[in-house]
Amino acid sequence: MLNFNFKKIMKMKSYKIILSLFAICIAISCSDEFVEENAPFQVNSDSFFLSETDYNNALIGAYDLLQATYVNVILGEIASDNTHAGGESATDVVGWQQVDRMQHTPVNDNLDDVWDFNFAGVYRASYIIENEANDVEFDGKAQIIAEARFLRAYFNFELVKWFGPIPIKPDGRFELGDELSLPRSPVEEVYTLIEDDLLKAIPDLAVQAPEVGRAPKAAAQALLGKVYLYQDKFAESAQQLQAVIDSGQYHLYGTRDGEDFLNLFEFFVENGPESVFEVQYSGAQGAGFGCLQCSEGNVAVGFSGVRGYNGPVYVSGFGFNLPTQETVDAFSDDDLRKELSILDIEAWKAEFEAQGQPVTYTIGNQDPVTGHTGFYNRKYIPRENEREPDGNLTHPNNYRAMRYADVLLMGAEALNRGGINDELARDYLNQVRERAGLDPVTSSGAQLLNDIYLDRRLELMGEGHRFFDLVRTGRAADVIDGFTPNKNEVFPVPFEEIQFSQGNWEQNPNY
Amino acid sequence: MNKWIYLLVLSITTSIAFSQSTVSGTVVDDADLPIPGVNIAIKGTTQGTVTNFDGEFTLQDVNNGDIIVFSYVGFKTQEIAYSGQDTIDVKLEVSAEALEEIVVIGYGAQSRQKVTGAVSSVDAESIQDLDPLNAASALQGTTAGVNVTPNSGSPGAESNIRIRGISTNGNSAPLIILDGFQYDGGLNSINPQDIESITVLKDAQAAIYGSVGANGVVLVETKTGKRNQNAVVTYNTYFGLQETTRKLPLLNANEYVLMLNESYANAGQTLPFPDISAIENDTDWQDEVLESAQIISHNVSIAGGSEKTDYSFSASHLDQEGIVAPEKSNFKRTTVKLSVNTDVRDFLNLKANVFHTNNRSKGINSFGLGSVLFNALNIAPIISRDRDNLDGTIDLGNEVVNPLTQINNTFNDFESNRLSGSFQAELEYIKDFKLTGRYGFNSSKLNNREFFPEFNFGTSKVFTRQENQVNLNQQDFYDYTFDLFHTIDKSFGEHDVTLTLGMTVFRSHGEGIFGSRTGVPNNSYSFADLGTATGTGDQQTNGSFVSEFRRLSYFGRLQYEFKEKYLLSAMLRRDTSNRFGPNNQTGWFPSVTTGWIISEEEFFDLGDWFNLAKFRASYGELGNDSIGDFLYSSLLNGEAEYVLGPDQSLVSGQALGPLANPDVKWETAKKLNFGLDLAFFDRDLSVTVDYYNNTRDDLLIPGIPVSGIFGVAAPGSSSPTLNAGSVENKGLEMAFNYSKIVDEDFSFNVAYNFSTINNEVTAINGAPFLEGGVFGVGQLPPSRMEVGQPIGYFYGLKTDGIFQNQAEVDAHPSQQALGASAQPGDIRFVDVNGDGTINEDDRTYIGDPIPDVTMGFNFTLNYKNFEFSTYSFANLGQEIVRNYERDQVNVNLLSRRLERWTGPGTSNTEPRVTAGANTNKVFSDYFVEDGSFLRVQTISLGYFFPEQILKPINASSIKVYAKIDNAFTFTEYSGYDPTASTGAPIGGGIDLGFYPLPRIYTLGLNVKF
């Protein structure tokens, strides 16, 4: 049994040794402070937005997501009656093929990309806007906040065009849990936020952007004009668009000395006098399929190129986004825009072979509904250039997001449909037509409107606007094969998002 | 005259004074069988010898009065004074203590008899028999409940060790403790010949490791010298040839051409080969890419000791070439180890170990879309092997290139240098009170160089580069573990108490730098360096990282024995770690293990044949802190780049990185175990049975998918890590071991173990399920973690044969929603939810990658001078997803496609070939195969040279052997290797073209002096 004589123990000298050793141990041992460490050499959100540099850096982060809107452009074209999906086969990029046939469902990787990329843009812009009312003050802060508002409006506008009602949060970023409680705000409320952001931004934006590539005042005005037009608010729309037109900052390229209209989409005309706002791209950094939204190059351009192309001027691509015969026939023969917008590969090949220069290419998708047409989207196909691998993903072609020609045509439409000033509307339309080598029109009223609609299609061919123009003017069902009214006007909210919301968000009707 | 007398006197006196003689004799055990290898030493000197195969010895230069010490493991040491005998015959007695194998249990050791947890071990002899390239493989099939799968068959690949199933969707790797300190370097960098034992703590026994013990703990002890032993020099070497175990059956050129024509015809498109007689080449790409490769290993070690000190030194070199592209895929490992153990005084012992490992390897792209084997399987056989640029040949899409060209354009070099060691001092400051201080460290330096030459594989191939590029990557890691603890061992009558009380500090620091540059001169690897390359401006990039991890732990363990048959061990550990947010920084991990040695009870008297019956029960809570660092902090480490300015240059900004979770904490594992240890027939037969039930709560789920509205798709951003789930693993383990010494010529050992795993996810908070894994291109994720199912199960469509005619198509719900309308010859999917359409909602459980049963079977036999051994293991009940067929119309096909449907009644299992839109590539059970297998891992036959050959050269043992590794694998799986898996908890078990494990034919030689 235990024989524990406490007194005896205490008398032992050894206990002193034990105690002193324990004491040494405790002295050597560490306290919990050992474990408290911040991430080494890292900036965290507690130490951000403290200086002008921080705001500038954050703004670059917000602009970054504009490059991911290549999806909006190419998929917008494919959805319309302008182009076929194309690609290597009828199952290449299944999500795009389905949109081409108007057979898309909520399970669509590529529509999910549209949602994710544009909301990422909203998130980064909102982060800056959240920090508007900080104690930090410096010259130029208002300009930066204004640009952030412009960007948030830009991304939200894309989202509402594509998906209809979307969640919004004017004060700042979404927080974990918002997907369970914030509703998909009705379209009117989304537009109200967009208008609000732009109206706040316009006074603080400089007429000349601080750097080439950033948004000037006119970009916000033109976007606001477009946003009003989409809601049929014609008077407000005309007012904004006319402000841009009357500013005198822009003109139609090709109408002044030394300018040739056919060069409008070449590299040396980037950020030219017709671009009210351009999304910038560069080929200087490598990219991979693992993160297409990370690419600094224009991914849509590589996807639209001629498959297996070997020849002058252009380089090869994946063969998507192929203009149809019907589209090509819509141009009249003396319309300069036919040559500007369409590359007829056989004619091109014949032209060079006559000079002894060979041109070769391959054909991928041969499906009659979604495949090879013989035509390519000349504005945005790859030209010879220097770029980093993966070369297909890093073309430096900038996307002309808002052209002066578009501003004129929208202005004409607003003035006509709002019954405000047909004569001025006709004048704007004819400026565009004349530049394209066509005779002016003399129509008015409904006939003028039809002329405007037709010219919009021809002028903006290949730039991603057609589908939305058709939907907002109620003409989509007549013109797009497979279009189901009361369903395909908007795209379905991604399957995953409905599940994340755990019942809070409902799917768009009939999907 | 004087000279002679002087010499005579001198010789007489010297001979009396140094009366040195020789003594010889035999050493036998209590059965009168001779014992070879007994250590015989003259006490107080370094002189000694060892008994030979027949137990005989001869000891020289013995002086009168010398004490001769006879010692051998398992027997009581005997000391005999020499007083002039010519022969000394010794009979050694079995040591009762030694019967009890000592088992390492973490911060201490315990006799096997008294262990109350579920602990399995592998000893040096089994490791020697298996002679694995990677020490982790020694655990497969030898330890119940441990499943080891290689990451890949490529040389130098690491292995995934899973103890009792997969309990987390994060890091399932167990903690590795090497000679007492935490070792994160991977078992692949330890020389297996240096290992004395590997012990696995499977249940709450590991709780003394607190927040790092949840995945189980693997304790590795390296070899040390032996006291009172003459230096033993060992040299082991082997040479082997490796070849692939399998080649997949693919179409040849003729079959390919006909199939492709048919597939285009079925889609109404122009035939790609109008003239089939014009086909010139018929390349067997697998033959071109798979080669025989060699493997060589050398290992030398010296170990010995005196009365107070022992030492061991070893060095090894392994050189392994890969069976795919041996000149570009190979692995070299060189290790050096030195350890010294000395008793400075009776109460103070010092131990020091130092190891250095140098790994040098080159690799080829070996797993997944774009890997060399993937290309070899998918490239068309009509393309000539010499065709580097595929322009002008059939369009195979953007990834498939000539694999030989790919190999020729692969240049890389990876080197790691690792120095590890530990220093320990044990001070017995009072009788039964011991203070141990231990400092263990790992320091490693990794260097990686990669060169991507400018090369045109074909227009629009992703590998085509217009500019070359060199990437350099250097990383430094340093970590240390400092332990300071008391061990108090006291007996009070029939009560024995051991108390361990102490603390451990762990700190790990890492730094890395990377850079890349284009413009390498002459497009050649010889000039691939950042300084020599000529790229400027945006063509140079650089980056770096710094990581810091700290953990502080306090622990206590009380081991109590009553009457040596009632055993109890209670542990408590407190951990704090800088991976957890300020709200949750400290964790407490308690556990209890108990045992009852029933066979020591008086009432237990079933006979001499029943030697041991011990019942064990344990319960404990352990933690897992293997998540990323600083997840609770919102860091601005995302990517923010745009293009601004008239010269269109890149500008960088700052943006948020992965979403933060301020409440992040460790995962908690609750482990319950009941066990029974039995021994029969003089312990010749031992049986161990364990039932375990483990629940893992607060699973750390990295990148839990969240809505896109949180900006997680932005470059550099990603979803947060949340503690959001629980998983349960339960099962039964049984191990049988029978070893019999029939007579002095013949003995054998048979071991069999099996374990069952029943894995089920029991909760996921905040999401109905998690997805992961990759199948095809652009398809939904194929694997899920969902309540009620095993973790990482496969979620896809169920199939029900092939549509034979249009009537069957019309009778069935529409499959249009999957992407195309069904036609005769297409796969018919089951309308699982009965809603009248076939779409993604009809997906269901179609298999899982977790085996239901794992087994091991090992047999060793010794007859006279021959030794035969074989080790096998089997995993049964798991499925594998076949994902190495590129979904592109022109790639080569597996031969099984020859059985395709071509008309009604022709096939009900293989769909038609078509180049048009179809739904046959959507993930379904058509792509899921039974992955069960039985692998005969090792068969080896060895011969020990007889005494006559050994004696003249003073060798104590020479063995030559022939061995086959990975001899046979019996499986129905059609891919290269049924062990193919990344080991990812969600997304594992998907075969993307796994580099197969080679079969190795080896001849080896082991010499001991």
PDB file of C-alpha atoms in Angstrom, chain A residues 1-2 14 17-18 21-22 25 28-32 34-45 48 54 57-58 60-61 63-67 88-91 98 103 105 107 109 115-117 119-120 123-124 127 167 173-179 211-214 270-271 278-282 284-285 289 293-294 296 307-310 316-318 366-367 385 387-390 392 398 495 497 499-500 502 505, chain B residues 264 269-270 391 395-398 429-430 433 435 459-462 464-467 469 480 482 484 486 492 495 501 503 505-507 518 538-539 546-548 550-552 554 574 576-578 585 630 632-637 639-646 648 650-656 659 705-711 713-715 720 766-767 769 778 780 816-819 840-841 843 888-889 915-918:
ATOM      1  CA  MET A   1       0.000   0.000   0.000  1.00  0.00           C
ATOM      2  CA  LEU A   2       1.006   3.585  -0.274  1.00  0.00           C
ATOM      3  CA  SER A  14      16.176  16.057  -2.981  1.00  0.00           C
ATOM      4  CA  ILE A  17      16.490  19.846  -6.291  1.00  0.00           C
ATOM      5  CA  ILE A  18      13.180  18.867  -7.802  1.00  0.00           C
ATOM      6  CA  LEU A  21      14.505  22.063 -11.666  1.00  0.00           C
ATOM      7  CA  PHE A  22      10.820  22.705 -12.133  1.00  0.00           C
ATOM      8  CA  CYS A  25      11.833  24.617 -16.667  1.00  0.00           C
ATOM      9  CA  ILE A  28      12.917  28.492 -19.954  1.00  0.00           C
ATOM     10  CA  SER A  29       9.450  27.726 -21.188  1.00  0.00           C
ATOM     11  CA  CYS A  30       7.567  30.087 -23.415  1.00  0.00           C
ATOM     12  CA  SER A  31       4.423  32.019 -22.998  1.00  0.00           C
ATOM     13  CA  ASP A  32       1.563  32.178 -25.440  1.00  0.00           C
ATOM     14  CA  PHE A  34       5.386  33.195 -28.781  1.00  0.00           C
ATOM     15  CA  VAL A  35       2.493  32.254 -30.971  1.00  0.00           C
ATOM     16  CA  GLU A  36       1.092  35.685 -31.664  1.00  0.00           C
ATOM     17  CA  GLU A  37       2.519  36.711 -34.985  1.00  0.00           C
ATOM     18  CA  ASN A  38       1.244  38.590 -37.961  1.00  0.00           C
ATOM     19  CA  ALA A  39       1.732  37.231 -41.427  1.00  0.00           C
ATOM     20  CA  PRO A  40       5.295  38.241 -42.240  1.00  0.00           C
ATOM     21  CA  PHE A  41       5.800  40.888 -44.909  1.00  0.00           C
ATOM     22  CA  GLN A  42       2.115  40.969 -45.822  1.00  0.00           C
ATOM     23  CA  VAL A  43      -0.328  43.840 -46.029  1.00  0.00           C
ATOM     24  CA  ASN A  44      -3.600  43.032 -44.394  1.00  0.00           C
ATOM     25  CA  SER A  45      -6.869  44.879 -44.613  1.00  0.00           C
ATOM     26  CA  PHE A  48      -4.809  49.271 -46.137  1.00  0.00           C
ATOM     27  CA  ASP A  54      -3.360  52.397 -51.489  1.00  0.00           C
ATOM     28  CA  ASN A  57      -3.483  50.395 -56.189  1.00  0.00           C
ATOM     29  CA  ALA A  58      -6.979  49.298 -55.286  1.00  0.00           C
ATOM     30  CA  ILE A  60      -5.966  49.131 -60.583  1.00  0.00           C
ATOM     31  CA  GLY A  61      -7.376  46.005 -58.963  1.00  0.00           C
ATOM     32  CA  TYR A  63      -9.916  47.893 -63.552  1.00  0.00           C
ATOM     33  CA  ASP A  64      -8.272  44.469 -63.774  1.00  0.00           C
ATOM     34  CA  LEU A  65     -11.646  42.732 -63.964  1.00  0.00           C
ATOM     35  CA  LEU A  66     -12.592  44.648 -67.114  1.00  0.00           C
ATOM     36  CA  GLN A  67     -10.245  42.335 -68.956  1.00  0.00           C
ATOM     37  CA  GLU A  88     -13.144  22.609 -82.996  1.00  0.00           C
ATOM     38  CA  SER A  89     -16.373  20.607 -83.093  1.00  0.00           C
ATOM     39  CA  ALA A  90     -20.023  20.835 -82.185  1.00  0.00           C
ATOM     40  CA  THR A  91     -19.134  20.054 -78.586  1.00  0.00           C
ATOM     41  CA  GLN A  98     -25.734  25.627 -76.133  1.00  0.00           C
ATOM     42  CA  GLN A 103     -30.583  25.546 -75.593  1.00  0.00           C
ATOM     43  CA  THR A 105     -29.636  25.673 -69.043  1.00  0.00           C
ATOM     44  CA  VAL A 107     -25.844  24.314 -65.710  1.00  0.00           C
ATOM     45  CA  ASP A 109     -19.824  26.780 -66.934  1.00  0.00           C
ATOM     46  CA  TRP A 115     -21.716  35.908 -63.294  1.00  0.00           C
ATOM     47  CA  ASP A 116     -18.492  35.305 -61.373  1.00  0.00           C
ATOM     48  CA  PHE A 117     -16.213  37.636 -63.339  1.00  0.00           C
ATOM     49  CA  PHE A 119     -19.451  40.207 -59.680  1.00  0.00           C
ATOM     50  CA  ALA A 120     -15.741  40.082 -58.923  1.00  0.00           C
ATOM     51  CA  TYR A 123     -16.643  43.471 -55.384  1.00  0.00           C
ATOM     52  CA  ARG A 124     -13.343  45.179 -56.065  1.00  0.00           C
ATOM     53  CA  TYR A 127     -14.143  47.865 -51.698  1.00  0.00           C
ATOM     54  CA  PRO A 167     -28.371  41.235 -55.626  1.00  0.00           C
ATOM     55  CA  ARG A 173     -18.972  44.710 -50.500  1.00  0.00           C
ATOM     56  CA  PHE A 174     -21.183  41.692 -49.962  1.00  0.00           C
ATOM     57  CA  GLU A 175     -20.486  39.833 -46.727  1.00  0.00           C
ATOM     58  CA  LEU A 176     -20.745  36.106 -46.039  1.00  0.00           C
ATOM     59  CA  GLY A 177     -24.403  35.506 -45.267  1.00  0.00           C
ATOM     60  CA  ASP A 178     -25.743  38.077 -47.708  1.00  0.00           C
ATOM     61  CA  GLU A 179     -26.520  35.342 -50.214  1.00  0.00           C
ATOM     62  CA  GLU A 211      -3.989  58.157 -67.794  1.00  0.00           C
ATOM     63  CA  VAL A 212      -4.778  56.567 -71.129  1.00  0.00           C
ATOM     64  CA  GLY A 213      -7.082  53.659 -70.351  1.00  0.00           C
ATOM     65  CA  ARG A 214      -8.841  55.174 -67.360  1.00  0.00           C
ATOM     66  CA  GLU A 270      -6.092  52.035 -80.120  1.00  0.00           C
ATOM     67  CA  ASN A 271      -7.261  54.699 -77.684  1.00  0.00           C
ATOM     68  CA  GLU A 278     -11.605  51.131 -74.223  1.00  0.00           C
ATOM     69  CA  VAL A 279     -10.740  48.028 -72.227  1.00  0.00           C
ATOM     70  CA  GLN A 280      -6.960  47.715 -72.321  1.00  0.00           C
ATOM     71  CA  TYR A 281      -5.064  44.484 -73.022  1.00  0.00           C
ATOM     72  CA  SER A 282      -1.410  43.552 -73.332  1.00  0.00           C
ATOM     73  CA  ALA A 284       3.434  41.095 -72.209  1.00  0.00           C
ATOM     74  CA  GLN A 285       2.442  38.516 -69.633  1.00  0.00           C
ATOM     75  CA  PHE A 289      -6.349  28.031 -69.252  1.00  0.00           C
ATOM     76  CA  GLN A 293      -9.759  35.858 -65.991  1.00  0.00           C
ATOM     77  CA  CYS A 294      -6.150  36.378 -64.927  1.00  0.00           C
ATOM     78  CA  GLU A 296      -3.779  40.384 -69.367  1.00  0.00           C
ATOM     79  CA  ARG A 307      -8.099  27.764 -87.086  1.00  0.00           C
ATOM     80  CA  GLY A 308      -4.720  26.576 -88.234  1.00  0.00           C
ATOM     81  CA  TYR A 309      -4.113  29.802 -90.153  1.00  0.00           C
ATOM     82  CA  ASN A 310      -0.797  30.285 -91.908  1.00  0.00           C
ATOM     83  CA  SER A 316      -4.341  31.457 -86.010  1.00  0.00           C
ATOM     84  CA  GLY A 317      -6.960  30.989 -83.340  1.00  0.00           C
ATOM     85  CA  PHE A 318      -9.596  28.533 -82.204  1.00  0.00           C
ATOM     86  CA  GLN A 366     -18.667  21.499 -89.509  1.00  0.00           C
ATOM     87  CA  ASP A 367     -22.089  21.390 -87.965  1.00  0.00           C
ATOM     88  CA  ASN A 385       2.112  40.617 -82.783  1.00  0.00           C
ATOM     89  CA  ARG A 387       3.177  38.173 -76.994  1.00  0.00           C
ATOM     90  CA  GLU A 388       3.904  35.686 -74.246  1.00  0.00           C
ATOM     91  CA  PRO A 389       2.616  32.106 -74.209  1.00  0.00           C
ATOM     92  CA  ASP A 390      -0.007  30.758 -74.181  1.00  0.00           C
ATOM     93  CA  ASN A 392      -3.787  32.066 -77.932  1.00  0.00           C
ATOM     94  CA  ASN A 398      -8.067  46.398 -76.897  1.00  0.00           C
ATOM     95  CA  PHE A 495     -27.221  26.440 -60.833  1.00  0.00           C
ATOM     96  CA  GLU A 497     -25.719  30.278 -57.154  1.00  0.00           C
ATOM     97  CA  GLN A 499     -27.939  26.384 -54.379  1.00  0.00           C
ATOM     98  CA  PHE A 500     -25.678  28.741 -52.434  1.00  0.00           C
ATOM     99  CA  GLN A 502     -30.441  27.970 -50.119  1.00  0.00           C
ATOM    100  CA  TRP A 505     -33.009  33.309 -54.849  1.00  0.00           C
TER     101      TRP A 505
ATOM    102  CA  TYR B 264     -17.507  11.328 -89.140  1.00  0.00           C
ATOM    103  CA  GLN B 269     -19.535  15.134 -92.014  1.00  0.00           C
ATOM    104  CA  THR B 270     -16.846  14.655 -94.676  1.00  0.00           C
ATOM    105  CA  ASP B 391       0.644  20.974 -88.478  1.00  0.00           C
ATOM    106  CA  ASP B 395      -6.294  18.139 -85.989  1.00  0.00           C
ATOM    107  CA  LEU B 396      -5.998  16.706 -82.497  1.00  0.00           C
ATOM    108  CA  GLY B 397      -7.012  19.808 -80.621  1.00  0.00           C
ATOM    109  CA  ASN B 398      -4.821  22.119 -78.641  1.00  0.00           C
ATOM    110  CA  TYR B 429      18.625  14.095 -11.163  1.00  0.00           C
ATOM    111  CA  ILE B 430      17.111  11.970  -8.467  1.00  0.00           C
ATOM    112  CA  PHE B 433      13.154  11.381 -11.721  1.00  0.00           C
ATOM    113  CA  LEU B 435      14.561  15.387 -17.032  1.00  0.00           C
ATOM    114  CA  THR B 459      -0.082  26.163 -84.659  1.00  0.00           C
ATOM    115  CA  SER B 460      -2.410  26.752 -81.718  1.00  0.00           C
ATOM    116  CA  LYS B 461      -0.949  23.973 -79.557  1.00  0.00           C
ATOM    117  CA  VAL B 462      -0.803  25.195 -75.986  1.00  0.00           C
ATOM    118  CA  THR B 464       3.961  26.082 -78.640  1.00  0.00           C
ATOM    119  CA  ARG B 465       6.112  28.901 -77.453  1.00  0.00           C
ATOM    120  CA  GLN B 466       7.329  31.817 -79.472  1.00  0.00           C
ATOM    121  CA  GLU B 467       9.729  32.818 -76.770  1.00  0.00           C
ATOM    122  CA  GLN B 469      11.697  31.070 -70.744  1.00  0.00           C
ATOM    123  CA  TYR B 480      12.918  23.101 -34.890  1.00  0.00           C
ATOM    124  CA  PHE B 482      12.266  21.744 -28.614  1.00  0.00           C
ATOM    125  CA  LEU B 484      11.574  19.676 -22.243  1.00  0.00           C
ATOM    126  CA  HIS B 486      10.105  15.229 -16.772  1.00  0.00           C
ATOM    127  CA  PHE B 492       4.634   1.862  -4.468  1.00  0.00           C
ATOM    128  CA  HIS B 495       1.288   0.234  -7.886  1.00  0.00           C
ATOM    129  CA  LEU B 501       5.070  16.337 -17.712  1.00  0.00           C
ATOM    130  CA  MET B 503       6.306  21.241 -22.977  1.00  0.00           C
ATOM    131  CA  VAL B 505       7.824  24.275 -28.860  1.00  0.00           C
ATOM    132  CA  PHE B 506       7.669  23.975 -32.635  1.00  0.00           C
ATOM    133  CA  ARG B 507       8.610  26.684 -35.032  1.00  0.00           C
ATOM    134  CA  THR B 518      12.714  35.088 -71.449  1.00  0.00           C
ATOM    135  CA  ASP B 538       7.832  42.830 -68.693  1.00  0.00           C
ATOM    136  CA  GLN B 539       9.719  39.733 -69.807  1.00  0.00           C
ATOM    137  CA  VAL B 546       7.711  34.103 -46.340  1.00  0.00           C
ATOM    138  CA  SER B 547       5.953  31.675 -44.075  1.00  0.00           C
ATOM    139  CA  GLU B 548       6.028  31.410 -40.325  1.00  0.00           C
ATOM    140  CA  ARG B 550       4.573  28.482 -34.414  1.00  0.00           C
ATOM    141  CA  ARG B 551       3.071  26.108 -31.945  1.00  0.00           C
ATOM    142  CA  LEU B 552       3.404  25.941 -28.180  1.00  0.00           C
ATOM    143  CA  TYR B 554       2.070  21.694 -22.689  1.00  0.00           C
ATOM    144  CA  ARG B 574      -2.819  22.158 -24.374  1.00  0.00           C
ATOM    145  CA  THR B 576      -1.734  27.162 -29.084  1.00  0.00           C
ATOM    146  CA  SER B 577      -0.903  27.847 -32.692  1.00  0.00           C
ATOM    147  CA  ASN B 578      -0.614  30.885 -34.907  1.00  0.00           C
ATOM    148  CA  GLN B 585      -6.186  30.105 -30.350  1.00  0.00           C
ATOM    149  CA  PHE B 630      -3.198  33.287 -41.536  1.00  0.00           C
ATOM    150  CA  TYR B 632      -8.248  34.579 -40.364  1.00  0.00           C
ATOM    151  CA  SER B 633      -6.543  37.590 -41.779  1.00  0.00           C
ATOM    152  CA  SER B 634      -7.775  39.490 -44.831  1.00  0.00           C
ATOM    153  CA  LEU B 635      -4.579  39.815 -46.773  1.00  0.00           C
ATOM    154  CA  LEU B 636      -4.018  41.985 -49.808  1.00  0.00           C
ATOM    155  CA  ASN B 637      -2.235  39.224 -51.642  1.00  0.00           C
ATOM    156  CA  GLU B 639      -3.498  39.808 -58.179  1.00  0.00           C
ATOM    157  CA  ALA B 640      -4.217  43.252 -59.510  1.00  0.00           C
ATOM    158  CA  GLU B 641      -2.811  44.123 -62.893  1.00  0.00           C
ATOM    159  CA  TYR B 642      -4.005  46.315 -65.684  1.00  0.00           C
ATOM    160  CA  VAL B 643      -2.613  48.004 -68.766  1.00  0.00           C
ATOM    161  CA  LEU B 644      -2.365  51.776 -68.820  1.00  0.00           C
ATOM    162  CA  GLY B 645      -0.631  54.512 -70.717  1.00  0.00           C
ATOM    163  CA  PRO B 646       0.009  55.210 -74.384  1.00  0.00           C
ATOM    164  CA  GLN B 648       0.311  49.977 -73.076  1.00  0.00           C
ATOM    165  CA  LEU B 650       1.507  46.551 -67.378  1.00  0.00           C
ATOM    166  CA  VAL B 651       0.796  48.239 -64.047  1.00  0.00           C
ATOM    167  CA  SER B 652       0.352  46.490 -60.728  1.00  0.00           C
ATOM    168  CA  GLY B 653      -1.990  47.320 -57.926  1.00  0.00           C
ATOM    169  CA  GLN B 654      -3.236  45.539 -54.846  1.00  0.00           C
ATOM    170  CA  ALA B 655      -6.305  43.464 -54.229  1.00  0.00           C
ATOM    171  CA  LEU B 656      -7.724  41.144 -51.628  1.00  0.00           C
ATOM    172  CA  LEU B 659     -11.537  35.466 -48.310  1.00  0.00           C
ATOM    173  CA  PRO B 705     -17.369  27.225 -52.620  1.00  0.00           C
ATOM    174  CA  VAL B 706     -19.263  30.400 -52.072  1.00  0.00           C
ATOM    175  CA  SER B 707     -21.320  32.626 -54.290  1.00  0.00           C
ATOM    176  CA  GLY B 708     -19.527  34.616 -56.963  1.00  0.00           C
ATOM    177  CA  ILE B 709     -20.855  37.808 -55.399  1.00  0.00           C
ATOM    178  CA  PHE B 710     -17.959  37.705 -52.945  1.00  0.00           C
ATOM    179  CA  GLY B 711     -15.476  38.298 -55.710  1.00  0.00           C
ATOM    180  CA  ALA B 713     -13.362  34.577 -59.071  1.00  0.00           C
ATOM    181  CA  ALA B 714     -11.094  37.623 -59.140  1.00  0.00           C
ATOM    182  CA  PRO B 715      -7.448  36.872 -59.951  1.00  0.00           C
ATOM    183  CA  PRO B 720     -12.509  31.052 -47.454  1.00  0.00           C
ATOM    184  CA  GLY B 766     -23.678  25.973 -44.509  1.00  0.00           C
ATOM    185  CA  ALA B 767     -23.757  23.962 -47.682  1.00  0.00           C
ATOM    186  CA  PHE B 769     -22.521  19.409 -50.244  1.00  0.00           C
ATOM    187  CA  GLY B 778     -15.800  22.045 -68.782  1.00  0.00           C
ATOM    188  CA  LEU B 780     -19.356  19.654 -63.553  1.00  0.00           C
ATOM    189  CA  GLN B 816     -31.605  17.002 -74.693  1.00  0.00           C
ATOM    190  CA  ALA B 817     -30.830  18.964 -71.551  1.00  0.00           C
ATOM    191  CA  LEU B 818     -27.418  17.327 -71.362  1.00  0.00           C
ATOM    192  CA  GLY B 819     -26.350  19.007 -74.579  1.00  0.00           C
ATOM    193  CA  GLU B 840     -28.010  17.049 -64.227  1.00  0.00           C
ATOM    194  CA  ASP B 841     -30.597  16.475 -61.496  1.00  0.00           C
ATOM    195  CA  ARG B 843     -26.971  12.434 -60.972  1.00  0.00           C
ATOM    196  CA  GLN B 888     -11.828  15.348 -78.955  1.00  0.00           C
ATOM    197  CA  VAL B 889     -13.011  13.835 -82.214  1.00  0.00           C
ATOM    198  CA  ALA B 915     -17.927  13.384 -84.457  1.00  0.00           C
ATOM    199  CA  GLY B 916     -21.204  15.174 -83.920  1.00  0.00           C
ATOM    200  CA  ALA B 917     -22.675  16.554 -80.723  1.00  0.00           C
ATOM    201  CA  ASN B 918     -23.503  13.732 -78.326  1.00  0.00           C
TER     202      ASN B 918
END
